[in-house]
Coordinates of C-alpha atoms and ligand atoms in Angstrom, one line a residue:
X74 CA 84.4 23.9 9.8
X75 CA 85.6 23.2 13.4
X76 CA 88.9 24.8 14.2
X77 CA 89.1 23.6 17.8
X78 CA 91.8 21.1 18.7
X79 CA 90.7 18.0 20.5
X80 CA 92.0 17.3 24.0
X81 CA 94.4 14.7 22.6
X82 CA 95.8 17.1 20.0
X83 CA 96.3 19.8 22.7
X84 CA 98.1 17.2 24.8
X85 CA 100.4 16.3 21.9
X86 CA 101.1 20.0 21.1
X87 CA 101.9 20.7 24.8
X88 CA 104.2 17.6 25.1
X89 CA 106.0 18.7 21.9
X90 CA 106.3 22.3 23.2
X91 CA 107.6 21.1 26.6
X92 CA 110.2 18.7 25.0
X93 CA 111.3 21.5 22.6
X94 CA 111.8 24.0 25.3
X95 CA 113.5 21.8 27.8
X96 CA 115.4 19.3 25.6
X97 CA 116.0 21.1 22.3
X98 CA 116.3 24.8 23.0
X99 CA 119.3 24.7 25.3
X100 CA 121.7 23.3 22.6
X101 CA 120.1 24.9 19.5
X102 CA 122.4 27.9 19.3
X103 CA 125.5 25.8 19.8
X104 CA 124.4 23.2 17.2
X105 CA 123.7 25.9 14.7
X106 CA 127.4 27.0 15.1
X107 CA 128.9 23.5 15.2
X108 CA 126.5 21.9 12.6
X109 CA 126.4 18.9 14.9
X110 CA 123.6 16.4 14.4
X111 CA 121.3 16.2 17.4
X112 CA 121.7 12.4 17.9
X113 CA 120.5 12.2 21.5
X114 CA 117.5 14.5 20.8
X115 CA 116.4 12.3 17.9
X116 CA 116.7 9.2 20.1
X117 CA 114.5 10.8 22.7
X118 CA 112.0 11.9 20.1
X119 CA 111.8 8.3 18.9
X120 CA 111.2 7.1 22.4
X121 CA 108.3 9.6 22.8
X122 CA 106.7 8.4 19.5
X123 CA 107.5 11.6 17.5
X124 CA 109.4 9.7 14.8
X125 CA 106.5 7.6 13.6
X126 CA 103.6 9.7 14.6
X127 CA 101.1 8.7 12.0
X128 CA 102.2 5.0 11.7
X129 CA 99.7 2.5 13.0
X130 CA 100.5 1.0 16.5
X131 CA 100.5 -2.4 14.7
X132 CA 103.8 -1.3 13.2
X133 CA 105.1 0.4 16.4
X134 CA 103.9 3.9 15.5
X135 CA 101.9 6.4 17.6
X136 CA 98.8 6.1 15.4
X137 CA 98.1 9.8 15.5
X138 CA 96.4 12.0 12.9
X139 CA 98.1 14.4 10.5
X140 CA 97.0 17.5 12.5
X141 CA 98.8 16.2 15.6
X142 CA 101.9 15.7 13.5
X143 CA 101.6 19.3 12.2
X144 CA 101.3 20.6 15.8
X145 CA 104.4 18.7 16.9
X146 CA 106.5 19.8 13.9
X147 CA 105.5 23.4 14.5
X148 CA 106.4 23.3 18.2
X149 CA 109.8 21.7 17.5
X150 CA 110.6 24.0 14.6
X151 CA 109.7 27.1 16.7
X152 CA 112.8 26.2 18.7
X153 CA 114.9 24.5 16.1
X154 CA 113.9 24.0 12.5
X155 CA 116.8 21.6 12.0
X156 CA 115.2 19.1 14.3
X157 CA 111.9 19.8 12.6
X158 CA 113.1 18.6 9.2
X159 CA 114.8 15.5 10.7
X160 CA 111.5 14.5 12.2
X161 CA 109.5 15.4 9.0
X162 CA 111.6 13.4 6.7
X163 CA 111.5 10.2 8.9
X164 CA 107.7 10.6 9.4
X165 CA 106.4 11.8 6.1
X166 CA 108.9 10.7 3.5
X167 CA 110.1 7.3 4.8
X168 CA 107.6 5.8 7.3
X169 CA 104.6 6.9 5.2
X170 CA 105.9 5.3 2.0
X171 CA 106.8 2.0 3.7
X172 CA 103.4 1.8 5.5
X173 CA 101.5 2.5 2.3
X174 CA 103.4 0.5 -0.2
X175 CA 105.6 -1.9 1.7
X176 CA 105.1 -5.7 2.2
X177 CA 104.6 -7.0 5.7
X178 CA 108.2 -8.2 5.5
X179 CA 109.5 -4.7 4.8
X180 CA 107.2 -3.3 7.5
X181 CA 108.5 -5.8 10.1
X182 CA 112.1 -5.3 9.1
X183 CA 112.2 -1.5 8.5
X184 CA 109.0 0.3 9.5
X185 CA 108.9 -0.9 13.1
X186 CA 112.4 0.3 14.0
X187 CA 112.0 3.5 12.0
X188 CA 108.6 4.3 13.6
X189 CA 109.9 3.7 17.1
X190 CA 113.1 5.7 16.6
X191 CA 115.5 2.8 16.7
X192 CA 116.5 3.5 13.1
X193 CA 116.6 6.7 11.1
X194 CA 115.4 7.1 7.5
X195 CA 116.2 9.3 4.5
X196 CA 114.6 10.0 1.2
X197 CA 116.6 9.9 -2.0
X198 CA 115.0 11.4 -5.1
X199 CA 117.1 14.3 -6.2
X200 CA 120.2 13.8 -8.3
X201 CA 122.8 16.2 -9.7
X202 CA 120.8 16.5 -12.9
X203 CA 117.3 15.7 -11.5
X204 CA 116.1 18.3 -9.0
X205 CA 112.9 20.0 -9.8
X206 CA 112.8 17.9 -13.0
X207 CA 112.5 14.8 -10.9
X208 CA 111.4 12.4 -13.7
X209 CA 115.0 12.6 -15.2
X210 CA 116.4 9.9 -12.9
X211 CA 119.8 8.6 -14.0
X212 CA 120.3 6.2 -11.1
X213 CA 119.7 2.7 -12.5
X214 CA 118.6 -0.6 -10.9
X215 CA 119.2 -3.8 -12.9
X216 CA 117.6 -7.1 -11.8
X217 CA 120.2 -9.8 -11.6
X218 CA 118.7 -13.0 -10.1
X219 CA 117.5 -12.4 -6.6
X220 CA 118.8 -8.9 -6.3
X221 CA 118.9 -5.5 -8.0
X222 CA 122.2 -3.8 -8.8
X223 CA 122.1 -0.1 -8.2
X224 CA 124.4 2.5 -9.7
X225 CA 124.2 6.3 -9.6
X226 CA 124.3 9.4 -7.5
X227 CA 121.8 11.1 -5.2
X228 CA 122.1 14.5 -3.6
X229 CA 120.6 16.8 -1.0
X230 CA 119.8 13.9 1.2
X231 CA 118.4 15.1 4.6
X232 CA 119.6 12.8 7.4
X233 CA 122.0 11.4 4.8
X234 CA 125.1 10.5 6.8
X235 CA 123.1 9.4 9.8
X236 CA 120.3 7.4 8.2
X237 CA 120.3 3.6 8.4
X238 CA 117.7 3.2 5.7
X239 CA 117.2 5.1 2.4
X240 CA 113.9 5.2 0.5
X241 CA 115.5 5.6 -2.9
X242 CA 114.2 6.0 -6.5
X243 CA 116.0 4.4 -9.4
X244 CA 115.2 3.7 -13.0
X245 CA 114.4 0.1 -13.8
X246 CA 113.2 0.7 -17.3
X247 CA 114.5 3.9 -19.1
X248 CA 112.3 3.3 -22.1
X249 CA 109.2 4.0 -20.0
X250 CA 110.3 7.4 -18.7
X251 CA 108.9 8.2 -15.3
X252 CA 106.8 5.0 -15.5
X253 CA 110.1 3.1 -15.4
X254 CA 111.1 4.5 -12.0
X255 CA 111.0 2.1 -9.0
X256 CA 111.5 2.6 -5.3
X257 CA 113.9 0.6 -3.1
X258 CA 114.8 0.4 0.6
X259 CA 118.6 0.5 0.7
X260 CA 120.6 0.2 3.9
X261 CA 123.5 2.5 4.6
X262 CA 125.9 -0.4 5.4
X263 CA 125.2 -2.2 2.1
X264 CA 128.4 -2.7 0.1
X265 CA 129.0 0.0 -2.6
X266 CA 127.2 2.8 -0.7
X267 CA 129.5 5.8 -0.6
X268 CA 128.5 8.7 1.7
X269 CA 129.6 11.9 0.1
X270 CA 130.5 15.2 1.6
X271 CA 128.3 16.7 4.3
X272 CA 127.0 20.1 3.0
X273 CA 128.0 23.3 4.8
X274 CA 124.6 25.0 4.7
X275 CA 123.3 28.6 5.2
X276 CA 120.6 27.4 7.7
X277 CA 119.2 24.3 9.3
X278 CA 122.8 23.6 10.0
X279 CA 122.5 20.8 12.5
X280 CA 120.4 18.8 10.2
X281 CA 122.5 16.6 8.1
X282 CA 122.6 16.9 4.3
X283 CA 124.9 14.9 2.0
X284 CA 125.4 13.2 -1.4
X285 CA 125.1 9.5 -1.8
X286 CA 127.0 7.4 -4.4
X287 CA 125.8 3.9 -5.4
X288 CA 128.5 1.7 -6.9
X289 CA 127.1 -1.7 -7.8
X290 CA 125.0 -1.9 -4.6
X291 CA 123.3 -5.2 -4.4
X292 CA 119.8 -4.7 -3.0
X293 CA 117.6 -7.8 -2.3
X294 CA 114.6 -8.2 -4.6
X295 CA 112.3 -8.1 -1.6
X296 CA 113.5 -4.5 -0.9
X297 CA 111.5 -3.2 -3.9
X298 CA 108.7 -1.1 -2.5
X299 CA 105.4 -1.8 -4.3
X300 CA 106.1 -3.0 -7.9
X301 CA 108.5 -2.0 -10.6
X302 CA 107.4 1.2 -12.3
X303 CA 105.4 2.8 -9.5
X304 CA 108.4 4.6 -8.0
X305 CA 107.5 8.0 -9.3
X306 CA 104.0 7.7 -8.1
X307 CA 105.3 6.7 -4.6
X308 CA 107.7 9.6 -4.6
X309 CA 105.1 12.2 -5.6
X310 CA 102.4 10.9 -3.2
X311 CA 105.0 10.7 -0.4
X312 CA 106.0 14.3 -1.2
X313 CA 102.5 15.5 -0.9
X314 CA 102.5 14.5 2.8
X315 CA 106.1 15.8 3.1
X316 CA 105.0 19.2 1.9
X317 CA 102.6 19.4 4.8
X318 CA 105.5 18.6 7.1
X319 CA 107.7 21.3 5.6
X320 CA 104.8 23.8 5.7
X321 CA 104.5 23.0 9.5
X322 CA 108.3 23.5 9.9
X323 CA 108.0 26.9 8.1
X324 CA 105.0 27.8 10.3
X325 CA 107.1 27.2 13.4
X326 CA 109.8 29.6 12.1
X327 CA 107.2 32.2 11.2
X328 CA 105.5 31.9 14.6
X329 CA 108.9 32.1 16.4
X330 CA 109.7 35.3 14.4
X331 CA 106.4 36.8 15.4
X332 CA 106.7 35.9 19.1
X333 CA 110.3 37.3 19.2
X334 CA 109.2 40.5 17.6
X335 CA 106.3 41.0 20.0
X336 CA 108.5 40.4 23.0
X337 CA 111.3 42.7 21.7
X338 CA 108.9 45.5 20.7
X339 CA 107.5 45.6 24.2
X340 CA 110.9 45.9 25.8
X341 CA 112.8 48.2 23.4
X342 CA 112.4 51.9 24.1
X343 CA 112.7 54.6 21.4
X344 CA 111.1 58.0 21.1
X345 CA 110.0 58.1 24.7
X346 CA 108.1 54.9 24.6
X347 CA 108.4 51.2 23.8
X348 CA 108.6 50.6 20.1
X349 CA 105.3 48.5 20.3
X350 CA 103.6 51.9 20.5
X351 CA 104.9 53.0 17.1
X352 CA 102.5 52.5 14.3
X353 CA 105.3 51.4 12.0
X354 CA 106.0 48.4 14.3
X355 CA 102.3 47.7 14.9
X356 CA 101.7 47.4 11.1
X357 CA 104.6 45.0 10.8
X358 CA 103.2 42.8 13.7
X359 CA 99.7 42.9 12.2
X360 CA 101.0 41.8 8.7
X361 CA 103.1 39.1 10.3
X362 CA 100.3 37.7 12.4
X363 CA 97.9 37.7 9.5
X364 CA 100.1 35.7 7.1
X365 CA 101.0 33.3 10.0
X366 CA 97.3 32.6 10.7
X367 CA 96.5 32.2 6.9
X368 CA 99.3 29.7 6.6
X369 CA 98.2 27.8 9.7
X370 CA 94.7 27.5 8.3
X371 CA 95.9 26.2 4.9
X372 CA 98.1 23.6 6.7
X373 CA 95.3 22.5 9.0
X374 CA 93.0 22.1 5.9
X375 CA 95.6 20.1 4.0
X376 CA 96.1 17.9 7.1
X377 CA 92.3 17.4 7.4
X378 CA 91.9 16.5 3.7
X379 CA 94.7 13.9 4.0
X380 CA 93.1 12.3 7.1
X381 CA 89.7 12.3 5.4
X382 CA 91.2 10.4 2.5
X383 CA 90.4 13.3 0.0
X384 CA 92.8 14.5 -2.7
X385 CA 95.1 16.9 -1.0
X386 CA 97.7 17.6 -3.7
X387 CA 96.7 21.2 -4.2
X388 CA 96.1 21.8 -0.5
X389 CA 99.5 20.5 0.5
X390 CA 101.2 22.6 -2.2
X391 CA 99.3 25.8 -1.3
X392 CA 100.1 25.2 2.4
X393 CA 103.8 24.8 1.6
X394 CA 103.8 27.8 -0.8
X395 CA 102.3 30.2 1.7
X396 CA 103.9 28.9 4.9
X397 CA 107.4 29.1 3.4
X398 CA 106.6 32.6 2.2
X399 CA 105.4 33.5 5.7
X400 CA 108.6 32.1 7.3
X401 CA 110.9 34.2 5.1
X402 CA 108.7 37.3 5.4
X403 CA 108.3 37.1 9.1
X404 CA 112.0 36.3 9.7
X405 CA 113.0 39.4 7.6
X406 CA 110.5 41.6 9.4
X407 CA 111.7 40.3 12.8
X408 CA 115.2 41.4 11.9
X409 CA 113.9 44.8 10.8
X410 CA 112.1 45.2 14.1
X411 CA 115.2 44.2 16.1
X412 CA 117.3 46.6 14.1
X413 CA 121.0 46.1 14.5
X414 CA 120.4 43.5 17.2
X415 CA 118.5 41.4 14.7
X416 CA 121.6 41.2 12.5
X417 CA 123.8 39.7 15.1
X418 CA 123.8 36.3 16.8
X419 CA 122.9 37.7 20.2
X420 CA 119.3 37.4 19.2
X421 CA 117.8 34.4 17.4
X422 CA 116.1 36.1 14.6
X423 CA 119.1 36.0 12.2
X424 CA 119.0 32.2 12.5
X425 CA 115.3 32.2 11.7
X426 CA 116.0 33.9 8.4
X427 CA 118.8 31.5 7.5
X428 CA 116.6 28.5 8.5
X429 CA 113.5 29.9 6.7
X430 CA 115.0 30.0 3.1
X431 CA 115.3 26.3 2.6
X432 CA 111.5 25.9 3.1
X433 CA 111.1 27.6 -0.3
X434 CA 113.4 25.1 -1.9
X435 CA 113.3 21.5 -0.6
X436 CA 110.5 19.1 -1.2
X437 CA 109.6 21.1 -4.3
X438 CA 110.6 24.8 -4.8
X439 CA 107.9 27.5 -4.6
X440 CA 107.9 27.5 -8.4
X441 CA 107.1 23.8 -8.4
X442 CA 104.3 24.2 -5.9
X443 CA 102.8 26.9 -8.2
X444 CA 103.1 24.5 -11.1
X445 CA 101.4 21.7 -9.1
X446 CA 98.6 24.0 -7.9
X447 CA 98.0 25.3 -11.5
X448 CA 97.8 21.8 -12.9
X449 CA 95.2 20.8 -10.3
X450 CA 93.2 24.0 -11.0
X451 CA 93.3 23.3 -14.7
X452 CA 92.4 19.6 -14.6
X453 CA 89.3 18.9 -16.7
Ligands
CAA556 N1 101.0 14.0 -6.5 C1 100.7 12.9 -7.2 N2 101.1 12.7 -8.4 C2 101.8 13.7 -9.0 C3 102.1 14.9 -8.4 C4 101.7 15.0 -7.0 N3 102.0 16.1 -6.4 N4 102.9 15.6 -9.2 C5 102.9 14.9 -10.4 N5 102.3 13.8 -10.2 C6 102.1 12.7 -11.2 C7 101.4 13.2 -12.5 O1 100.0 13.1 -12.3 C8 101.9 12.2 -13.5 O2 101.2 11.0 -13.4 P1 100.8 10.1 -14.7 O3 102.0 9.9 -15.5 O4 100.1 8.9 -14.1 O5 99.8 11.0 -15.4 C9 103.3 12.0 -13.1 O6 103.4 12.4 -11.7 C10 104.3 12.9 -13.9 O7 103.9 14.2 -13.7 P2 103.9 15.2 -14.9 O8 103.5 14.6 -16.2 O9 103.2 16.4 -14.5 O10 105.5 15.4 -15.0 P3 106.4 16.8 -15.1 O11 107.8 16.3 -15.3 O12 105.8 17.7 -16.0 O13 106.2 17.4 -13.6 C11 106.8 17.5 -11.3 C12 106.6 16.6 -12.5 C13 105.5 18.0 -10.7 C14 107.7 18.8 -11.7 C15 107.6 16.7 -10.3 O14 108.8 16.3 -10.9 C16 108.0 17.4 -9.0 O15 107.2 17.5 -8.1 N6 109.2 17.9 -8.9 C17 109.7 18.4 -7.6 C18 110.5 17.3 -7.0 C19 110.7 17.5 -5.5 O16 109.8 17.9 -4.8 N7 111.9 17.2 -5.1 C20 112.3 17.3 -3.7 C21 113.1 16.1 -3.3 S1 113.2 15.6 -1.6 C22 114.1 16.8 -0.9 O17 113.8 18.0 -1.0 C23 115.3 16.5 0.0 C24 115.0 16.1 1.3 O18 115.6 15.2 1.9 C25 114.0 16.8 2.1

């Protein structure tokens, strides 16, 4: 197995790092406080090709591989995990689904502007009574002539208030259970869309999360993605790629926590020396670095499997499970190493902890990842 990055992958990583440090870092602390969405940053990311990284150039994407995408998400999330998830949702959960299942009409109309950053997308699967148990969709879509009429409620929508296009799951035939779920592309300005309250979150505060009400929303028939009844399959397959994106976001937080801890431990003096000379601190740094590297390898493997067209369900879930654990663990240890300074806003590590927790929850909780991994292991 070759772990070396190609020259192109290194160039993408360096470009993402440079953009993150010069364009994202200066406003990250302020946006965490104000919970303001990084509109200009997202626009610039679009212009640079970071919002449709894996989309074919035929549809105005950057045509890159999944590993390049992972490298970019890690670099951005090292500086600001809020921007990481905005990118990840547009790339993995929206562009991917449209490119794989959409008609040329839908690709022309939605994928091109989404991939080039002219529009922003969001993914709507969760509902008040269908989170982990995602097959229990209550939102309904009824075909009436040349359009579907959608009614229901979606929640925990990342990019929700800002998105122009929603990739949304709804039930077209209740009698068929999850095989009666279909996927639609819904525009924010369609009549009957009600943007609910923006959530006031513990972390990733400048990413935007809201509920979405659908009250007799008329969606043209041609906005059905794929066919009726394949919506759950689309959602699950899309989430497999999304889980690699969230894993990369978690990796960025873990890596940032490690780097901050190394830096601080070499500056902070106690007991006649810098604390980096204390074995208690060295053991922490060693454990942090080891789990970060293990997570990185799992993520790279999942990305490689996806690009090689192999089944990567288990690999993506393992990568997300470990990387999110690494993010929470490393952020907690970073606070411990910083002592009292780690608990206040003067240093960034308290934000890393607040940002890290969501990676164990969204796009499938850690418990759901374990369930998915076990089912793959136990397949006949
Ligand atoms: N990849 C592909 N197919 C999958 C799959 C996966 N990871 N997981 C399940 N499936 C398929 C199954 O193979 C099955 O297909 P068939 O009917 O053809 O056999 C079908 O989906 C139903 O699966 P199960 O029979 O296993 O159903 P279940 O109810 O027992 O389990 C589940 C389903 C795995 C729990 C699934 O509901 C799930 O993944 N839940 C978590 C949902 C989730 O990740 N939500 C996050 C929403 S997005 C978000 O977080 C907000 C945001 O904006 C970022």
